[in-house]
Amino acid sequence: MSFNKSGQNSFHAFIQNYRTVKASAFTHTSMMSPIASFYIPGPDEEKFLKLYNEALERNEKLHMTEKHRDISPILIDLDFRYPNEKTFLQRQYSMDSIKSLIKVYLEEVSQYVDESKFEVYIMEKSKPIQYEKKNVIKDGVHIVIPNIVTNLSLQLMLREQLLSKLSFIEEEAKCINKIDDIVDKAVIDKNNWMMYGSCKPYNEPYLITNHITFNINDDNEITEHNNRIDTEKPWMYTEILSIRNKYEECIYREDKREFIENMEYAYQDQKIKRTIINKSQQSK
């Protein structure tokens, strides 16, 4: 893909036209330069991504996040915390342990979705990060399965069901936090998701280190195929990994559809009630 390299600030100039005021609806935020919220309407999403990709190609520092819609590709955010000791500046977890965790997750997911092929993107930073002020070292992994798009209530339920089965990662990663904290809950529906190529201020982005195609057969046997990734062209992956450009849920297994629908109804009902309570408290 070839991009126009002129107009150094064209992306930032574009998004300024969509800046929102506090408490207004928004679709994206920027965590720095500027710190702001934006509402990008559907018809303008394509241009937004095009200009974002051009900025990535120019190696601009970007800090953009996406707000969740009611459906999302499956997201898994693993956060590992370590004592502030030199030993833990070296990565503690192995990719084999991450793959094991993914397989446990996929075995459960496959009980609800009518799909046997899973495109899994694994993203990492280059190394663990030391936070002197907090006296801690942090590491992490972002996992996205873009071809499996579900409602958020299903992803929340899957996380709760799987915590006990995933606890092996505590020992394998040698971290000090427990599984309930390792597998981030808020990122499923409450916290915005970082756009691919963006990062928190004064930090580095999570970048793809593995793209693996997992297949599950009728006997629940899992095979995997490692795909080539292009580390020199991050803009190739922004659309694939976006959480806002997925408009159709995957097909659920027939014997699970009613259960999933009822669970989603209850989730949305609670969401509406929380919104009413929050607005009531803000008006006092």
Coordinates of C-alpha atoms in Angstrom, one line a residue:
M1 CA 0.0 0.0 0.0
S2 CA 1.3 3.4 -0.9
F3 CA 0.4 6.6 1.0
N4 CA 0.7 10.3 0.4
K5 CA 3.6 11.4 2.6
S6 CA 3.0 15.1 2.3
G7 CA 1.1 17.1 5.0
Q8 CA 2.8 16.1 8.2
N9 CA -0.1 17.0 10.3
S10 CA -3.0 16.0 8.0
F11 CA -4.3 13.3 10.5
H12 CA -4.3 15.7 13.5
A13 CA -5.8 18.4 11.4
F14 CA -8.6 16.0 10.3
I15 CA -9.5 14.8 13.8
Q16 CA -9.7 18.3 15.1
N17 CA -12.9 18.7 13.0
Y18 CA -14.5 16.0 15.1
R19 CA -13.5 17.1 18.6
T20 CA -16.2 16.7 21.2
V21 CA -16.9 18.5 24.5
K22 CA -16.9 16.8 27.8
A23 CA -19.8 14.4 28.5
S24 CA -20.7 14.2 24.8
A25 CA -20.8 11.0 22.8
F26 CA -17.4 10.0 21.3
T27 CA -15.9 7.2 19.3
H28 CA -12.2 7.8 19.9
T29 CA -9.8 9.5 22.3
S30 CA -6.3 10.8 22.1
M31 CA -4.2 10.4 25.2
M32 CA -1.6 13.0 24.2
S33 CA -1.0 15.7 21.6
P34 CA -3.8 16.5 22.0
I35 CA -5.6 15.0 25.0
A36 CA -9.2 15.0 23.6
S37 CA -12.2 13.0 22.6
F38 CA -13.6 12.7 19.1
Y39 CA -16.7 11.5 17.4
I40 CA -15.9 10.0 13.9
P41 CA -19.2 9.3 12.1
G42 CA -19.5 6.1 10.1
P43 CA -19.2 7.7 6.6
D44 CA -15.9 9.2 7.7
E45 CA -14.3 6.2 9.2
E46 CA -12.6 5.2 6.0
K47 CA -10.8 8.5 5.6
F48 CA -10.0 8.5 9.3
L49 CA -8.2 5.2 9.0
K50 CA -6.5 6.3 5.8
L51 CA -5.0 9.4 7.4
Y52 CA -4.1 7.4 10.5
N53 CA -2.2 4.9 8.4
E54 CA -0.4 7.7 6.6
A55 CA 0.7 9.1 10.0
L56 CA 1.9 5.6 11.0
E57 CA 3.9 5.4 7.8
R58 CA 5.6 8.7 8.7
N59 CA 6.5 7.2 12.1
E60 CA 4.4 9.8 13.9
K61 CA 3.8 9.1 17.6
L62 CA 0.1 8.4 18.0
H63 CA -1.9 7.8 21.1
M64 CA -5.4 7.0 19.8
T65 CA -7.9 4.7 21.4
E66 CA -11.2 3.3 20.2
K67 CA -14.4 3.2 22.3
H68 CA -16.3 -0.1 22.4
R69 CA -19.4 -0.7 20.4
D70 CA -22.0 -3.3 21.4
I71 CA -20.1 -6.1 19.6
S72 CA -16.4 -6.6 19.4
P73 CA -13.7 -9.0 18.1
I74 CA -12.5 -11.2 21.0
L75 CA -10.0 -9.3 23.1
I76 CA -7.6 -10.7 25.7
D77 CA -5.4 -8.3 27.7
L78 CA -2.8 -10.0 29.9
D79 CA -1.0 -7.8 32.5
F80 CA 1.9 -9.2 34.4
R81 CA 3.5 -7.4 37.4
Y82 CA 6.8 -8.1 39.0
P83 CA 9.0 -6.8 41.9
N84 CA 11.3 -3.9 40.9
E85 CA 14.3 -6.2 40.6
K86 CA 16.9 -6.5 37.8
T87 CA 16.0 -10.2 37.2
F88 CA 12.5 -9.2 36.0
L89 CA 13.8 -6.8 33.4
Q90 CA 14.1 -10.0 31.3
R91 CA 10.8 -11.4 29.9
Q92 CA 9.5 -14.2 32.2
Y93 CA 6.7 -15.8 30.3
S94 CA 7.2 -17.9 27.2
M95 CA 5.3 -17.9 24.0
D96 CA 4.5 -21.6 24.6
S97 CA 2.6 -20.6 27.8
I98 CA 0.7 -17.9 25.9
K99 CA -0.3 -20.4 23.2
S100 CA -1.4 -22.8 25.9
L101 CA -3.6 -20.1 27.4
I102 CA -5.1 -19.3 24.0
K103 CA -5.9 -22.9 23.3
V104 CA -7.8 -23.2 26.6
Y105 CA -9.7 -20.0 25.7
L106 CA -10.5 -21.3 22.2
E107 CA -11.8 -24.7 23.5
E108 CA -14.3 -22.7 25.5
V109 CA -15.2 -20.2 22.8
S110 CA -15.8 -23.0 20.3
Q111 CA -18.6 -24.2 22.6
Y112 CA -20.6 -21.0 21.8
V113 CA -19.6 -20.0 18.2
D114 CA -20.2 -21.9 15.0
E115 CA -16.6 -21.6 13.8
S116 CA -13.6 -23.9 13.7
K117 CA -11.0 -21.5 12.4
F118 CA -9.6 -18.8 14.6
E119 CA -7.2 -16.1 13.4
V120 CA -5.2 -15.0 16.4
Y121 CA -2.9 -12.0 16.6
I122 CA -0.5 -11.8 19.5
M123 CA 1.0 -8.4 20.4
E124 CA 3.9 -7.6 22.7
K125 CA 6.2 -4.8 23.7
S126 CA 9.9 -5.2 23.1
K127 CA 10.6 -5.8 26.8
P128 CA 9.2 -5.4 30.3
I129 CA 8.9 -1.8 31.4
Q130 CA 10.3 -0.5 34.7
Y131 CA 8.2 2.0 36.6
E132 CA 10.4 3.5 39.3
K133 CA 7.8 5.7 40.9
K134 CA 5.5 2.7 41.4
N135 CA 8.4 0.4 42.3
V136 CA 7.2 -2.2 39.9
I137 CA 8.0 -3.8 36.6
K138 CA 5.2 -4.5 34.1
D139 CA 4.9 -6.7 31.1
G140 CA 1.9 -7.8 29.0
V141 CA 0.3 -9.4 26.0
H142 CA -2.6 -8.2 23.8
I143 CA -4.5 -10.9 21.9
V144 CA -7.1 -10.2 19.3
I145 CA -9.2 -12.7 17.3
P146 CA -10.7 -10.4 14.6
N147 CA -12.7 -13.1 12.8
I148 CA -14.7 -14.0 16.0
V149 CA -17.0 -11.0 16.7
T150 CA -19.4 -11.4 19.7
N151 CA -21.5 -9.4 22.0
L152 CA -19.6 -8.1 25.1
S153 CA -21.7 -10.1 27.6
L154 CA -20.4 -13.3 26.1
Q155 CA -16.8 -12.2 26.4
L156 CA -17.3 -11.2 30.0
M157 CA -18.9 -14.6 30.8
L158 CA -16.1 -16.5 29.1
R159 CA -13.5 -14.6 31.1
E160 CA -15.3 -15.5 34.4
Q161 CA -15.6 -19.2 33.4
L162 CA -12.0 -19.5 32.4
L163 CA -10.2 -17.8 35.2
S164 CA -9.6 -21.0 37.2
K165 CA -8.5 -22.9 34.1
L166 CA -6.0 -20.1 33.2
S167 CA -4.4 -19.8 36.6
F168 CA -1.4 -21.9 35.4
I169 CA -0.1 -18.7 33.8
E170 CA 0.6 -17.2 37.2
E171 CA 3.4 -19.7 37.9
E172 CA 4.6 -19.9 34.3
A173 CA 4.9 -16.1 34.0
K174 CA 6.4 -15.8 37.6
C175 CA 4.4 -12.7 38.3
I176 CA 3.2 -11.4 41.6
N177 CA -0.4 -10.6 40.6
K178 CA -3.2 -13.2 40.5
I179 CA -5.2 -14.4 37.5
D180 CA -8.2 -12.2 38.2
D181 CA -5.8 -9.2 37.8
I182 CA -3.7 -10.7 35.0
V183 CA -6.7 -11.2 32.6
D184 CA -8.0 -7.7 32.4
K185 CA -11.8 -7.4 32.7
A186 CA -12.3 -3.7 32.1
V187 CA -10.8 -3.9 28.6
I188 CA -13.7 -6.0 27.4
D189 CA -16.3 -3.2 27.7
K190 CA -15.4 -0.3 29.9
N191 CA -11.9 0.8 29.0
N192 CA -11.1 2.0 25.5
W193 CA -8.9 -0.2 23.3
M194 CA -5.6 1.2 21.9
M195 CA -5.5 1.5 18.2
Y196 CA -2.8 -0.6 16.5
G197 CA 0.4 1.4 16.3
S198 CA -0.6 3.8 19.1
C199 CA 0.7 3.8 22.6
K200 CA 0.3 5.5 26.0
P201 CA 2.3 8.7 26.4
Y202 CA 6.1 8.1 26.8
N203 CA 5.7 4.4 26.1
E204 CA 6.0 2.0 23.2
P205 CA 3.2 0.3 21.3
Y206 CA 2.1 -3.3 21.4
L207 CA 3.2 -4.8 18.0
I208 CA 2.3 -8.1 16.4
T209 CA 4.9 -10.8 17.1
N210 CA 2.7 -13.8 16.1
H211 CA -0.2 -14.3 13.8
I212 CA -1.4 -17.9 14.3
T213 CA -4.3 -19.7 12.6
F214 CA -5.8 -22.2 15.0
N215 CA -8.2 -24.9 13.7
I216 CA -10.4 -27.1 16.0
N217 CA -11.8 -30.3 14.5
D218 CA -14.9 -32.3 15.6
D219 CA -12.8 -34.2 18.2
N220 CA -11.8 -30.8 19.8
E221 CA -8.2 -31.3 18.5
I222 CA -6.4 -28.1 17.9
T223 CA -3.8 -27.5 15.2
E224 CA -1.9 -24.3 14.5
H225 CA -0.3 -22.6 11.6
N226 CA 2.2 -19.7 12.0
N227 CA 1.6 -16.9 9.4
R228 CA 4.1 -14.5 8.1
I229 CA 3.9 -11.0 9.6
D230 CA 5.2 -7.7 8.1
T231 CA 6.8 -5.9 11.0
E232 CA 7.9 -3.0 8.7
K233 CA 4.3 -2.1 7.7
P234 CA 2.1 -1.6 10.9
W235 CA -0.5 0.2 8.8
M236 CA -1.4 -3.2 7.2
Y237 CA -3.0 -4.3 10.4
T238 CA -5.0 -1.2 11.7
E239 CA -8.3 -2.2 9.9
I240 CA -7.9 -5.9 10.8
L241 CA -7.4 -5.1 14.5
S242 CA -9.8 -2.3 14.8
I243 CA -12.7 -2.9 17.2
R244 CA -15.1 -0.4 15.7
N245 CA -15.3 -1.6 12.1
K246 CA -16.8 -5.0 12.9
Y247 CA -20.6 -4.8 12.2
E248 CA -21.8 -8.4 12.2
E249 CA -21.6 -10.9 15.0
C250 CA -20.3 -14.4 14.2
I251 CA -22.8 -17.2 14.0
Y252 CA -23.5 -18.7 17.4
R253 CA -24.1 -22.4 17.9
E254 CA -27.8 -23.2 17.7
D255 CA -28.0 -24.8 21.1
K256 CA -26.5 -21.7 22.7
R257 CA -28.3 -18.9 20.9
E258 CA -31.2 -18.5 23.4
F259 CA -28.8 -18.5 26.3
I260 CA -26.6 -15.9 24.7
E261 CA -29.6 -13.7 23.8
N262 CA -30.9 -13.8 27.3
M263 CA -27.5 -13.0 28.8
E264 CA -27.1 -10.0 26.4
Y265 CA -30.6 -8.8 27.3
A266 CA -29.7 -8.8 31.0
Y267 CA -26.4 -7.1 30.3
Q268 CA -28.0 -4.3 28.3
D269 CA -30.7 -3.9 31.0
Q270 CA -28.0 -3.5 33.7
K271 CA -26.1 -1.1 31.5
I272 CA -29.2 1.1 31.1
K273 CA -29.8 1.1 34.8
R274 CA -26.2 2.1 35.5
T275 CA -26.5 5.0 33.0
I276 CA -29.7 6.3 34.7
I277 CA -28.1 6.1 38.1
N278 CA -25.0 7.9 36.9
K279 CA -27.0 10.7 35.3
S280 CA -29.1 11.1 38.5
Q281 CA -25.9 11.4 40.6
Q282 CA -24.4 13.9 38.3
S283 CA -27.5 16.1 38.4
K284 CA -27.4 16.4 42.2

